[in-house]
mmCIF file of C-alpha atoms in Angstrom:
data_model
loop_
_atom_site.group_PDB
_atom_site.id
_atom_site.type_symbol
_atom_site.label_atom_id
_atom_site.label_comp_id
_atom_site.label_asym_id
_atom_site.label_seq_id
_atom_site.Cartn_x
_atom_site.Cartn_y
_atom_site.Cartn_z
ATOM 1 C CA MET A 16 -149.227 58.905 -112.932
ATOM 2 C CA SER A 17 -152.551 60.325 -111.908
ATOM 3 C CA SER A 18 -156.015 58.842 -111.771
ATOM 4 C CA ASN A 19 -159.467 60.325 -111.663
ATOM 5 C CA VAL A 20 -161.438 60.295 -108.439
ATOM 6 C CA ASN A 21 -165.190 60.675 -108.778
ATOM 7 C CA ILE A 22 -166.460 62.501 -105.741
ATOM 8 C CA PRO A 23 -170.183 62.103 -105.139
ATOM 9 C CA PRO A 24 -171.980 65.447 -105.207
ATOM 10 C CA SER A 25 -173.446 67.005 -102.122
ATOM 11 C CA GLU A 26 -176.999 66.039 -101.362
ATOM 12 C CA SER A 27 -177.860 69.692 -101.246
ATOM 13 C CA GLY A 28 -176.643 70.041 -104.795
ATOM 14 C CA GLY A 29 -174.365 72.980 -104.169
ATOM 15 C CA TYR A 30 -173.621 75.432 -101.410
ATOM 16 C CA ASN A 31 -175.681 77.309 -98.902
ATOM 17 C CA SER A 32 -174.109 80.657 -98.192
ATOM 18 C CA GLY A 33 -177.080 82.881 -97.571
ATOM 19 C CA GLY A 34 -178.948 83.995 -94.513
ATOM 20 C CA GLU A 35 -178.050 84.826 -90.954
ATOM 21 C CA LYS A 36 -176.423 81.428 -90.398
ATOM 22 C CA GLY A 37 -174.095 81.896 -93.349
ATOM 23 C CA LEU A 38 -173.108 85.340 -92.080
ATOM 24 C CA ARG A 39 -172.304 83.945 -88.644
ATOM 25 C CA VAL A 40 -170.226 81.132 -90.137
ATOM 26 C CA ILE A 41 -167.987 83.354 -92.269
ATOM 27 C CA THR A 42 -167.765 86.072 -89.582
ATOM 28 C CA PHE A 43 -166.741 83.952 -86.621
ATOM 29 C CA THR A 44 -164.536 81.501 -88.514
ATOM 30 C CA SER A 45 -162.728 84.487 -90.050
ATOM 31 C CA LEU A 46 -162.337 86.072 -86.610
ATOM 32 C CA GLY A 47 -160.914 82.783 -85.382
ATOM 33 C CA HIS A 48 -158.457 82.643 -88.277
ATOM 34 C CA PHE A 49 -157.391 86.238 -87.619
ATOM 35 C CA ILE A 50 -156.661 85.606 -83.923
ATOM 36 C CA ASN A 51 -155.187 82.137 -84.449
ATOM 37 C CA ASP A 52 -152.705 83.056 -87.165
ATOM 38 C CA GLY A 53 -151.866 86.401 -85.603
ATOM 39 C CA THR A 54 -150.969 84.707 -82.328
ATOM 40 C CA MET A 55 -149.303 81.724 -83.988
ATOM 41 C CA PHE A 56 -146.975 83.920 -86.010
ATOM 42 C CA LEU A 57 -146.333 86.157 -83.023
ATOM 43 C CA VAL A 58 -144.695 83.353 -81.034
ATOM 44 C CA PRO A 59 -141.437 83.352 -83.102
ATOM 45 C CA VAL A 60 -141.270 87.154 -82.672
ATOM 46 C CA VAL A 61 -141.703 86.828 -78.896
ATOM 47 C CA LEU A 62 -138.922 84.234 -78.862
ATOM 48 C CA ASP A 63 -136.747 86.638 -80.853
ATOM 49 C CA LEU A 64 -137.427 89.301 -78.205
ATOM 50 C CA LEU A 65 -136.292 86.838 -75.566
ATOM 51 C CA ALA A 66 -133.128 86.131 -77.584
ATOM 52 C CA VAL A 67 -132.359 89.849 -77.901
ATOM 53 C CA VAL A 68 -133.594 91.202 -74.556
ATOM 54 C CA ARG A 69 -132.948 88.216 -72.273
ATOM 55 C CA HIS A 70 -130.063 86.737 -74.306
ATOM 56 C CA VAL A 71 -131.752 83.348 -74.548
ATOM 57 C CA ALA A 72 -129.436 80.802 -76.196
ATOM 58 C CA PRO A 73 -130.150 79.439 -79.700
ATOM 59 C CA THR A 74 -130.564 75.937 -78.249
ATOM 60 C CA LEU A 75 -133.509 77.009 -76.062
ATOM 61 C CA ILE A 76 -135.048 79.005 -78.922
ATOM 62 C CA THR A 77 -134.763 75.902 -81.131
ATOM 63 C CA ALA A 78 -136.313 73.671 -78.475
ATOM 64 C CA SER A 79 -139.164 76.130 -77.907
ATOM 65 C CA LEU A 80 -140.020 76.525 -81.588
ATOM 66 C CA THR A 81 -139.898 72.757 -82.058
ATOM 67 C CA LEU A 82 -142.113 72.158 -79.028
ATOM 68 C CA PHE A 83 -144.588 74.810 -80.185
ATOM 69 C CA TYR A 84 -145.061 73.281 -83.626
ATOM 70 C CA LEU A 85 -144.862 69.687 -82.382
ATOM 71 C CA ALA A 86 -147.653 70.306 -79.873
ATOM 72 C CA MET A 87 -149.686 71.803 -82.701
ATOM 73 C CA ALA A 88 -149.163 68.766 -84.938
ATOM 74 C CA LEU A 89 -149.703 65.960 -82.444
ATOM 75 C CA SER A 90 -152.652 67.489 -80.615
ATOM 76 C CA ALA A 91 -154.665 68.025 -83.792
ATOM 77 C CA ILE A 92 -154.685 64.424 -84.957
ATOM 78 C CA LEU A 93 -155.565 63.196 -81.460
ATOM 79 C CA LEU A 94 -158.400 65.709 -81.156
ATOM 80 C CA GLY A 95 -159.684 65.476 -84.739
ATOM 81 C CA GLY A 96 -161.419 62.112 -84.417
ATOM 82 C CA TYR A 97 -163.106 63.021 -81.140
ATOM 83 C CA ILE A 98 -164.344 66.371 -82.476
ATOM 84 C CA ASP A 99 -165.631 64.607 -85.613
ATOM 85 C CA ARG A 100 -167.585 62.039 -83.599
ATOM 86 C CA LYS A 101 -169.138 64.618 -81.285
ATOM 87 C CA GLY A 102 -169.679 67.371 -83.861
ATOM 88 C CA LEU A 103 -167.928 69.895 -81.614
ATOM 89 C CA GLN A 104 -166.168 71.955 -84.292
ATOM 90 C CA SER A 105 -167.476 75.349 -83.158
ATOM 91 C CA SER A 106 -166.802 74.890 -79.435
ATOM 92 C CA GLY A 107 -163.422 73.309 -80.213
ATOM 93 C CA MET A 108 -162.459 76.331 -82.310
ATOM 94 C CA ALA A 109 -163.284 78.723 -79.454
ATOM 95 C CA LEU A 110 -161.485 76.553 -76.881
ATOM 96 C CA GLY A 111 -158.338 76.507 -78.999
ATOM 97 C CA ILE A 112 -158.246 80.307 -79.257
ATOM 98 C CA LEU A 113 -158.717 80.579 -75.486
ATOM 99 C CA VAL A 114 -155.891 78.155 -74.647
ATOM 100 C CA MET A 115 -153.567 79.727 -77.211
ATOM 101 C CA SER A 116 -154.172 83.206 -75.801
ATOM 102 C CA LEU A 117 -153.453 82.012 -72.264
ATOM 103 C CA GLY A 118 -150.202 80.489 -73.517
ATOM 104 C CA LEU A 119 -149.237 83.825 -75.072
ATOM 105 C CA LEU A 120 -149.900 85.647 -71.802
ATOM 106 C CA LEU A 121 -147.587 83.286 -69.914
ATOM 107 C CA PHE A 122 -144.637 84.560 -71.998
ATOM 108 C CA ILE A 123 -144.943 87.708 -69.874
ATOM 109 C CA ALA A 124 -143.417 85.821 -66.945
ATOM 110 C CA ALA A 125 -140.374 84.859 -69.034
ATOM 111 C CA LEU A 126 -139.925 88.438 -70.251
ATOM 112 C CA GLY A 127 -140.220 89.555 -66.629
ATOM 113 C CA ASN A 128 -137.304 87.235 -65.835
ATOM 114 C CA VAL A 129 -139.446 84.955 -63.656
ATOM 115 C CA PHE A 130 -138.031 81.440 -64.215
ATOM 116 C CA PRO A 131 -137.591 82.337 -67.914
ATOM 117 C CA ALA A 132 -136.560 78.904 -69.200
ATOM 118 C CA VAL A 133 -139.482 77.203 -67.452
ATOM 119 C CA PHE A 134 -142.092 79.672 -68.674
ATOM 120 C CA ILE A 135 -140.694 79.725 -72.206
ATOM 121 C CA ILE A 136 -141.197 75.957 -72.425
ATOM 122 C CA ILE A 137 -144.646 76.006 -70.782
ATOM 123 C CA SER A 138 -145.840 78.924 -72.920
ATOM 124 C CA SER A 139 -144.574 77.339 -76.138
ATOM 125 C CA ALA A 140 -146.285 74.019 -75.384
ATOM 126 C CA LEU A 141 -149.585 75.601 -74.317
ATOM 127 C CA SER A 142 -149.666 77.982 -77.289
ATOM 128 C CA GLY A 143 -148.961 75.102 -79.668
ATOM 129 C CA PHE A 144 -151.706 72.974 -78.135
ATOM 130 C CA GLY A 145 -154.204 75.825 -78.494
ATOM 131 C CA ALA A 146 -153.124 76.496 -82.080
ATOM 132 C CA SER A 147 -153.899 72.883 -83.022
ATOM 133 C CA PHE A 148 -157.662 73.452 -82.909
ATOM 134 C CA TYR A 149 -158.433 76.175 -85.438
ATOM 135 C CA HIS A 150 -157.473 74.820 -88.859
ATOM 136 C CA PRO A 151 -159.188 71.417 -88.609
ATOM 137 C CA THR A 152 -162.290 72.806 -86.865
ATOM 138 C CA GLY A 153 -162.768 76.173 -88.551
ATOM 139 C CA THR A 154 -162.116 74.712 -91.980
ATOM 140 C CA SER A 155 -164.496 71.812 -91.361
ATOM 141 C CA ILE A 156 -167.258 74.315 -90.557
ATOM 142 C CA LEU A 157 -166.582 76.153 -93.827
ATOM 143 C CA GLN A 158 -166.394 72.934 -95.857
ATOM 144 C CA SER A 159 -169.677 71.750 -94.357
ATOM 145 C CA HIS A 160 -171.551 75.010 -94.877
ATOM 146 C CA TYR A 161 -170.183 76.206 -98.240
ATOM 147 C CA LYS A 162 -170.431 73.257 -100.595
ATOM 148 C CA GLY A 163 -169.668 72.940 -104.282
ATOM 149 C CA GLU A 164 -167.674 74.985 -106.722
ATOM 150 C CA ARG A 165 -167.655 78.219 -104.689
ATOM 151 C CA LEU A 166 -165.927 76.752 -101.629
ATOM 152 C CA GLY A 167 -162.532 78.055 -102.754
ATOM 153 C CA ARG A 168 -163.541 81.717 -102.612
ATOM 154 C CA TYR A 169 -164.904 81.382 -99.072
ATOM 155 C CA LEU A 170 -161.725 79.609 -97.992
ATOM 156 C CA GLY A 171 -159.816 82.472 -99.616
ATOM 157 C CA ILE A 172 -161.844 85.117 -97.783
ATOM 158 C CA ASN A 173 -161.404 83.263 -94.509
ATOM 159 C CA GLY A 174 -157.703 82.703 -95.133
ATOM 160 C CA SER A 175 -157.145 86.374 -95.921
ATOM 161 C CA PHE A 176 -158.184 87.230 -92.366
ATOM 162 C CA GLY A 177 -155.516 84.845 -91.136
ATOM 163 C CA SER A 178 -153.027 86.743 -93.284
ATOM 164 C CA ILE A 179 -154.204 90.055 -91.826
ATOM 165 C CA GLY A 180 -153.561 88.669 -88.347
ATOM 166 C CA ARG A 181 -150.075 87.526 -89.334
ATOM 167 C CA ALA A 182 -149.334 90.917 -90.853
ATOM 168 C CA ILE A 183 -150.411 93.167 -87.988
ATOM 169 C CA TYR A 184 -149.726 91.175 -84.818
ATOM 170 C CA PRO A 185 -145.904 91.337 -85.008
ATOM 171 C CA TYR A 186 -146.058 95.025 -85.909
ATOM 172 C CA ILE A 187 -148.434 95.837 -83.038
ATOM 173 C CA LEU A 188 -146.100 94.133 -80.585
ATOM 174 C CA LEU A 189 -143.021 95.887 -81.926
ATOM 175 C CA ILE A 190 -144.819 99.249 -81.792
ATOM 176 C CA PHE A 191 -145.127 98.685 -78.055
ATOM 177 C CA VAL A 192 -141.435 97.749 -77.947
ATOM 178 C CA GLY A 193 -140.211 100.672 -80.063
ATOM 179 C CA VAL A 194 -142.564 103.450 -78.959
ATOM 180 C CA PHE A 195 -143.564 102.532 -75.426
ATOM 181 C CA SER A 196 -140.601 100.283 -74.498
ATOM 182 C CA SER A 197 -143.080 97.756 -73.132
ATOM 183 C CA GLU A 198 -143.247 94.399 -74.856
ATOM 184 C CA ILE A 199 -145.123 93.059 -71.819
ATOM 185 C CA ALA A 200 -148.021 95.509 -72.350
ATOM 186 C CA GLY A 201 -148.222 94.556 -76.023
ATOM 187 C CA ILE A 202 -148.401 90.835 -75.274
ATOM 188 C CA GLY A 203 -150.926 91.474 -72.504
ATOM 189 C CA ILE A 204 -153.267 93.400 -74.802
ATOM 190 C CA LEU A 205 -153.046 90.891 -77.661
ATOM 191 C CA GLY A 206 -153.582 87.956 -75.308
ATOM 192 C CA THR A 207 -156.623 89.632 -73.772
ATOM 193 C CA VAL A 208 -158.082 90.333 -77.221
ATOM 194 C CA GLY A 209 -157.740 86.615 -77.940
ATOM 195 C CA ILE A 210 -159.647 85.637 -74.800
ATOM 196 C CA ILE A 211 -162.477 88.075 -75.583
ATOM 197 C CA SER A 212 -162.627 86.792 -79.172
ATOM 198 C CA ALA A 213 -162.837 83.181 -77.972
ATOM 199 C CA ALA A 214 -165.853 84.099 -75.852
ATOM 200 C CA SER A 215 -167.539 85.864 -78.781
ATOM 201 C CA MET A 216 -166.992 82.834 -81.045
ATOM 202 C CA ALA A 217 -168.451 80.485 -78.438
ATOM 203 C CA ILE A 218 -171.556 82.677 -78.230
ATOM 204 C CA GLY A 219 -171.822 83.472 -81.939
ATOM 205 C CA LEU A 220 -171.637 79.830 -83.081
ATOM 206 C CA ARG A 221 -173.430 78.359 -80.089
ATOM 207 C CA GLY A 222 -175.436 75.311 -81.100
ATOM 208 C CA TYR A 223 -173.721 74.959 -84.498
ATOM 209 C CA ARG A 224 -173.004 71.262 -85.045
ATOM 210 C CA ILE A 225 -171.876 69.197 -88.010
ATOM 211 C CA SER A 226 -173.748 65.934 -88.376
ATOM 212 C CA ARG A 227 -171.827 62.808 -89.313
ATOM 213 C CA PRO A 228 -173.962 60.728 -91.664
ATOM 214 C CA GLU A 229 -172.921 57.339 -92.989
ATOM 215 C CA ASN A 230 -170.725 57.351 -96.107
ATOM 216 C CA ARG A 231 -172.605 56.119 -99.161
ATOM 217 C CA GLY A 232 -171.794 55.470 -102.802
ATOM 218 C CA LEU A 233 -168.072 54.741 -102.472
ATOM 219 C CA ASN A 234 -166.672 51.319 -103.239
ATOM 220 C CA SER A 235 -163.489 50.009 -101.623
ATOM 221 C CA LYS A 236 -161.333 50.995 -104.613
ATOM 222 C CA SER A 237 -162.554 54.597 -104.469
ATOM 223 C CA ARG A 238 -161.987 54.720 -100.712
ATOM 224 C CA GLY A 239 -158.429 53.480 -101.248
ATOM 225 C CA ILE A 240 -157.707 56.182 -103.828
ATOM 226 C CA LEU A 241 -159.153 58.830 -101.540
ATOM 227 C CA SER A 242 -157.108 57.612 -98.580
ATOM 228 C CA SER A 243 -153.872 57.482 -100.581
ATOM 229 C CA ALA A 244 -154.543 60.982 -101.910
ATOM 230 C CA ILE A 245 -154.919 62.375 -98.377
ATOM 231 C CA VAL A 246 -151.737 60.602 -97.246
ATOM 232 C CA LEU A 247 -149.747 61.928 -100.215
ATOM 233 C CA LEU A 248 -151.180 65.412 -99.716
ATOM 234 C CA THR A 249 -150.037 65.190 -96.094
ATOM 235 C CA VAL A 250 -146.503 64.265 -97.205
ATOM 236 C CA ILE A 251 -146.417 67.202 -99.624
ATOM 237 C CA SER A 252 -147.691 69.522 -96.902
ATOM 238 C CA LEU A 253 -145.018 68.200 -94.520
ATOM 239 C CA ILE A 254 -142.096 68.743 -96.914
ATOM 240 C CA ARG A 255 -143.333 72.138 -98.102
ATOM 241 C CA SER A 256 -143.956 73.297 -94.556
ATOM 242 C CA LEU A 257 -140.615 72.011 -93.269
ATOM 243 C CA ALA A 258 -138.816 74.048 -95.899
ATOM 244 C CA PHE A 259 -140.740 77.312 -95.811
ATOM 245 C CA TYR A 260 -141.582 77.455 -92.118
ATOM 246 C CA GLY A 261 -138.073 76.433 -91.214
ATOM 247 C CA ILE A 262 -137.145 79.707 -92.902
ATOM 248 C CA ILE A 263 -140.105 81.792 -91.705
ATOM 249 C CA SER A 264 -139.729 80.828 -88.042
ATOM 250 C CA TRP A 265 -136.102 82.011 -88.084
ATOM 251 C CA ILE A 266 -136.710 85.167 -90.148
ATOM 252 C CA PRO A 267 -136.861 87.386 -87.004
ATOM 253 C CA GLU A 268 -133.415 86.129 -85.935
ATOM 254 C CA TYR A 269 -132.140 86.511 -89.513
ATOM 255 C CA LEU A 270 -133.343 90.114 -89.623
ATOM 256 C CA SER A 271 -131.923 90.838 -86.170
ATOM 257 C CA PHE A 272 -128.485 89.299 -86.532
ATOM 258 C CA ASP A 273 -127.781 89.232 -90.288
ATOM 259 C CA ARG A 274 -129.478 92.463 -91.397
ATOM 260 C CA GLY A 275 -129.011 94.316 -88.100
ATOM 261 C CA LEU A 276 -132.624 95.281 -87.416
ATOM 262 C CA LYS A 277 -132.776 93.884 -83.845
ATOM 263 C CA ALA A 278 -136.117 94.230 -81.999
ATOM 264 C CA SER A 279 -137.288 97.373 -83.758
ATOM 265 C CA LEU A 280 -140.131 98.856 -85.764
ATOM 266 C CA SER A 281 -138.102 98.067 -88.887
ATOM 267 C CA LEU A 282 -138.128 94.377 -87.995
ATOM 268 C CA GLY A 283 -141.884 94.563 -87.430
ATOM 269 C CA ALA A 284 -142.340 96.280 -90.786
ATOM 270 C CA MET A 285 -140.365 93.552 -92.581
ATOM 271 C CA MET A 286 -142.386 90.794 -90.915
ATOM 272 C CA SER A 287 -145.633 92.572 -91.761
ATOM 273 C CA LEU A 288 -144.503 93.108 -95.357
ATOM 274 C CA MET A 289 -143.971 89.361 -95.720
ATOM 275 C CA TYR A 290 -147.329 88.483 -94.196
ATOM 276 C CA VAL A 291 -149.452 91.194 -95.817
ATOM 277 C CA GLY A 292 -148.923 89.699 -99.267
ATOM 278 C CA GLY A 293 -150.926 86.688 -98.167
ATOM 279 C CA ILE A 294 -154.066 88.813 -97.768
ATOM 280 C CA LEU A 295 -154.471 89.350 -101.509
ATOM 281 C CA GLY A 296 -152.772 86.053 -102.325
ATOM 282 C CA GLN A 297 -155.353 83.954 -100.517
ATOM 283 C CA LEU A 298 -158.225 85.844 -102.129
ATOM 284 C CA LEU A 299 -156.757 85.332 -105.597
ATOM 285 C CA PHE A 300 -155.731 81.704 -105.203
ATOM 286 C CA GLY A 301 -159.031 80.924 -103.494
ATOM 287 C CA ARG A 302 -160.672 81.882 -106.800
ATOM 288 C CA LEU A 303 -158.108 80.192 -109.015
ATOM 289 C CA VAL A 304 -158.608 76.785 -107.377
ATOM 290 C CA GLU A 305 -162.248 76.945 -108.492
ATOM 291 C CA ILE A 306 -161.135 77.200 -112.121
ATOM 292 C CA TYR A 307 -157.789 75.478 -112.707
ATOM 293 C CA ASP A 308 -156.073 72.214 -111.762
ATOM 294 C CA LYS A 309 -155.298 72.600 -108.061
ATOM 295 C CA ARG A 310 -152.208 70.407 -108.342
ATOM 296 C CA ARG A 311 -150.633 72.777 -110.851
ATOM 297 C CA ILE A 312 -151.528 75.796 -108.745
ATOM 298 C CA LEU A 313 -149.892 74.187 -105.697
ATOM 299 C CA ALA A 314 -146.754 73.294 -107.657
ATOM 300 C CA THR A 315 -146.518 76.745 -109.241
ATOM 301 C CA THR A 316 -146.885 78.642 -105.970
ATOM 302 C CA THR A 317 -144.270 76.424 -104.318
ATOM 303 C CA VAL A 318 -141.704 77.009 -107.075
ATOM 304 C CA LEU A 319 -142.390 80.751 -107.164
ATOM 305 C CA ALA A 320 -142.079 81.028 -103.384
ATOM 306 C CA ALA A 321 -138.716 79.248 -103.431
ATOM 307 C CA VAL A 322 -137.364 81.477 -106.207
ATOM 308 C CA LEU A 323 -138.591 84.683 -104.551
ATOM 309 C CA MET A 324 -137.096 83.823 -101.156
ATOM 310 C CA PHE A 325 -133.766 83.043 -102.851
ATOM 311 C CA LEU A 326 -133.860 86.434 -104.583
ATOM 312 C CA TYR A 327 -134.618 88.106 -101.248
ATOM 313 C CA ILE A 328 -131.618 86.449 -99.590
ATOM 314 C CA ILE A 329 -129.145 87.499 -102.288
ATOM 315 C CA THR A 330 -130.360 91.106 -102.644
ATOM 316 C CA THR A 331 -130.494 94.160 -100.400
ATOM 317 C CA GLY A 332 -132.330 97.471 -100.298
ATOM 318 C CA PRO A 333 -135.754 98.254 -101.806
ATOM 319 C CA LEU A 334 -135.533 95.425 -104.355
ATOM 320 C CA SER A 335 -135.230 92.873 -101.559
ATOM 321 C CA TYR A 336 -138.405 94.281 -99.980
ATOM 322 C CA VAL A 337 -140.279 93.614 -103.218
ATOM 323 C CA PHE A 338 -139.096 90.004 -103.272
ATOM 324 C CA LEU A 339 -140.048 89.493 -99.618
ATOM 325 C CA GLY A 340 -143.560 90.848 -100.199
ATOM 326 C CA LEU A 341 -144.035 88.702 -103.308
ATOM 327 C CA PHE A 342 -142.794 85.667 -101.384
ATOM 328 C CA GLY A 343 -145.552 86.230 -98.841
ATOM 329 C CA PHE A 344 -148.091 86.680 -101.644
ATOM 330 C CA VAL A 345 -147.487 83.212 -103.107
ATOM 331 C CA ASN A 346 -146.285 81.265 -100.057
ATOM 332 C CA PHE A 347 -149.228 82.040 -97.789
ATOM 333 C CA SER A 348 -151.679 80.794 -100.416
ATOM 334 C CA GLY A 349 -151.565 77.268 -99.025
ATOM 335 C CA PHE A 350 -154.744 77.438 -96.947
ATOM 336 C CA PRO A 351 -157.363 77.721 -99.735
ATOM 337 C CA ILE A 352 -155.361 75.407 -102.002
ATOM 338 C CA PHE A 353 -154.807 72.541 -99.558
ATOM 339 C CA MET A 354 -158.244 72.793 -97.967
ATOM 340 C CA SER A 355 -160.100 72.822 -101.275
ATOM 341 C CA MET A 356 -158.070 69.774 -102.345
ATOM 342 C CA ILE A 357 -159.124 67.970 -99.163
ATOM 343 C CA SER A 358 -162.743 68.686 -100.051
ATOM 344 C CA ASP A 359 -162.136 67.043 -103.437
ATOM 345 C CA TYR A 360 -160.666 63.900 -101.909
ATOM 346 C CA VAL A 361 -163.129 63.443 -99.026
ATOM 347 C CA PRO A 362 -166.744 62.424 -99.781
ATOM 348 C CA ARG A 363 -169.096 65.370 -99.425
ATOM 349 C CA ASP A 364 -171.307 63.487 -96.958
ATOM 350 C CA SER A 365 -168.382 62.986 -94.574
ATOM 351 C CA SER A 366 -166.889 65.336 -92.005
ATOM 352 C CA THR A 367 -163.459 66.628 -92.992
ATOM 353 C CA THR A 368 -162.116 67.499 -89.522
ATOM 354 C CA THR A 369 -159.810 64.471 -89.315
ATOM 355 C CA SER A 370 -158.491 64.902 -92.876
ATOM 356 C CA ASN A 371 -157.976 68.614 -92.235
ATOM 357 C CA ALA A 372 -156.013 67.749 -89.102
ATOM 358 C CA LEU A 373 -153.945 65.173 -90.975
ATOM 359 C CA VAL A 374 -152.978 67.417 -93.900
ATOM 360 C CA TRP A 375 -152.746 70.803 -92.187
ATOM 361 C CA ASN A 376 -151.625 69.911 -88.674
ATOM 362 C CA VAL A 377 -149.723 66.635 -89.022
ATOM 363 C CA GLY A 378 -148.354 67.662 -92.410
ATOM 364 C CA GLY A 379 -148.189 71.432 -92.081
ATOM 365 C CA SER A 380 -147.519 71.746 -88.367
ATOM 366 C CA GLY A 381 -145.304 68.662 -88.403
ATOM 367 C CA GLY A 382 -143.168 70.450 -90.968
ATOM 368 C CA GLN A 383 -143.278 73.557 -88.811
ATOM 369 C CA ALA A 384 -141.954 71.481 -85.917
ATOM 370 C CA LEU A 385 -139.170 69.884 -87.938
ATOM 371 C CA GLY A 386 -138.189 73.012 -89.881
ATOM 372 C CA PRO A 387 -137.042 75.129 -86.909
ATOM 373 C CA LEU A 388 -135.258 72.090 -85.472
ATOM 374 C CA VAL A 389 -133.419 71.436 -88.734
ATOM 375 C CA VAL A 390 -132.375 75.084 -88.949
ATOM 376 C CA GLY A 391 -131.415 75.256 -85.272
ATOM 377 C CA VAL A 392 -129.164 72.218 -85.561
ATOM 378 C CA SER A 393 -127.723 73.292 -88.915
ATOM 379 C CA ILE A 394 -126.618 76.769 -87.814
ATOM 380 C CA VAL A 395 -124.366 75.130 -85.162
ATOM 381 C CA GLY A 396 -124.891 77.871 -82.601
ATOM 382 C CA SER A 397 -124.357 80.856 -84.910
ATOM 383 C CA TYR A 398 -127.216 82.981 -86.242
ATOM 384 C CA HIS A 399 -124.942 84.141 -89.065
ATOM 385 C CA ASN A 400 -125.193 80.705 -90.730
ATOM 386 C CA LEU A 401 -128.899 81.231 -91.400
ATOM 387 C CA PRO A 402 -128.663 82.397 -95.071
ATOM 388 C CA SER A 403 -126.846 79.273 -96.283
ATOM 389 C CA VAL A 404 -129.231 76.983 -94.386
ATOM 390 C CA PHE A 405 -132.191 78.842 -95.887
ATOM 391 C CA ILE A 406 -130.935 78.149 -99.414
ATOM 392 C CA VAL A 407 -130.685 74.404 -98.730
ATOM 393 C CA LEU A 408 -134.284 74.411 -97.487
ATOM 394 C CA LEU A 409 -135.439 76.129 -100.665
ATOM 395 C CA ILE A 410 -134.112 73.155 -102.632
ATOM 396 C CA VAL A 411 -136.158 70.879 -100.366
ATOM 397 C CA ALA A 412 -139.257 72.967 -101.131
ATOM 398 C CA LEU A 413 -138.772 72.386 -104.854
ATOM 399 C CA ILE A 414 -138.913 68.629 -104.261
ATOM 400 C CA SER A 415 -142.421 68.928 -102.830
ATOM 401 C CA SER A 416 -143.594 70.691 -105.989
ATOM 402 C CA VAL A 417 -142.709 67.620 -108.070
ATOM 403 C CA LEU A 418 -144.738 65.327 -105.814
ATOM 404 C CA THR A 419 -147.951 67.241 -106.521
ATOM 405 C CA PHE A 420 -148.205 65.606 -109.945
ATOM 406 C CA ILE A 421 -148.439 62.149 -108.371
ATOM 407 C CA LEU A 422 -151.716 63.179 -106.745
ATOM 408 C CA PRO A 423 -154.866 61.786 -108.399
ATOM 409 C CA ARG A 424 -156.872 64.251 -110.423
ATOM 410 C CA PRO A 425 -160.206 64.967 -108.724
ATOM 411 C CA ALA A 426 -163.419 65.308 -110.674
ATOM 412 C CA VAL A 427 -163.421 68.700 -112.400
ATOM 413 C CA SER A 428 -166.233 71.023 -111.422
ATOM 414 C CA LYS A 429 -167.872 73.503 -113.783
ATOM 415 C CA ARG A 430 -165.623 76.422 -114.559
ATOM 416 C CA VAL A 431 -166.736 79.714 -113.063
ATOM 417 C CA PRO A 432 -165.825 83.306 -114.001
ATOM 418 C CA LEU A 433 -162.719 84.517 -112.178
ATOM 419 C CA PHE A 434 -164.339 87.720 -110.944
ATOM 420 C CA GLY A 435 -167.992 86.790 -111.384
#
C-alpha cells in the first residue's frame, strides 16, 4: 500500500539557481563529489594492489573493506545532527575531503612494506571517516539552494562529477602502475590533489551556512508518515547497497583472479568502463525523477542493474564489456534518485543533513560495509568463488526493488520537459 504525503512548498516558491552564489554552490559541491567518489572508489583498487603486490590475505582485505565502509556509515549519523544544528555543511564537506585524502596517503606506508597490516587498518578507518562527510553535507547544500521541481537535474549534474571521479581515479593510479611502475607516486599525487581541493572548497564556500528554522504546517500524522518513509528508504538503500557494493568492492579481485587481468591497465580500463556509465546515467535519471514516479524509477534501475551484472558474469569478450558499461549506467544512478526522494519526504523548511546521512550513509554505506564482509566470508578464502557469490547477491538486490512500492507516494510536482 502507498499513501500520499503532502509536502509544504518552499517559502521561496521554487528554486534559486542564479547568480554568483549559485555558481559557487554547484562548482564546489561538484568538485567535492568528484574528489570524494574518486577517492572512495580508489580504496578497493589500492587494497587489490596490496593483495597482488604484497600478497595480503583475503581475511585482511575483507576486514579493511568492512572497516572502511563501517566507519563511513557510523560517522555520518553521529556527525549529521551536530552539523545540522550548527549549520556547518560547507566546512564539514571540506574537512571530510581533507581527512579522506590523508587516509589515502597513509596507504603509501603499507605499499612501502612499513608495518603493512597496521597501516592498512589505519588508512581504511581514516579514509572511511573522511568519506562520511560529503554526501550528507554536499547534498544538503544542494537541497537547500536548489528548491522545487528542478532539484533533480542539479543533483544529476553534481552526481555526474562523482561518476567522473570514480571513472578516472582507478585508471590514473593503474597508469602509474603499468607505465611508471610506481603505485606510490600515483597515490601521492591523487592524495595531494584531494588536500588542495579541500582547501579550495573551504575558501570557495566560506561563510555559506544553512539556517535551521522551526518546522511549521505538519501535524503529528504527517510527521509519522515522513519518518516512516525515511526509515523504509534507508532499509531499501541498505539492501540495495549491500548487494551491489558487495559485488563492486570485490570487482578488482574478480578481474585479477577470475579474468586474469591482475594489476594492469586492462583492469583500470574495466573499472573505468563500469564507472563512466554513471556520468550520463546520473544526468538522465536526474531529469527523469523530475517527471516520473521516483519509486518506479528506483525499482526499474535496480532490476536492470541486477540483470546486466548477471549477463556480464556469464559472458566474455566485447559483449561482456557492453553489459558492464550498461550496469554502471543504471546502477550509479542512485544519488539523484535517493536524494530527490529525501527532499520529497522532508519538509522544505527543514535541513536534510540528518536524513541524508541516514539514507545514504547508514543505509548506503552500511550496505557497503556489510556487502564486502558477506562476500569475504562467503568465498571461504578463495577468490575463485566470487562469481557464484555475486549471483546470490543479485537476487538480494531484486528484493529491494519490491520494497520500493511500499513507500508512500509524495506529492507530485508539475511535469517539466525532459530536455527543456
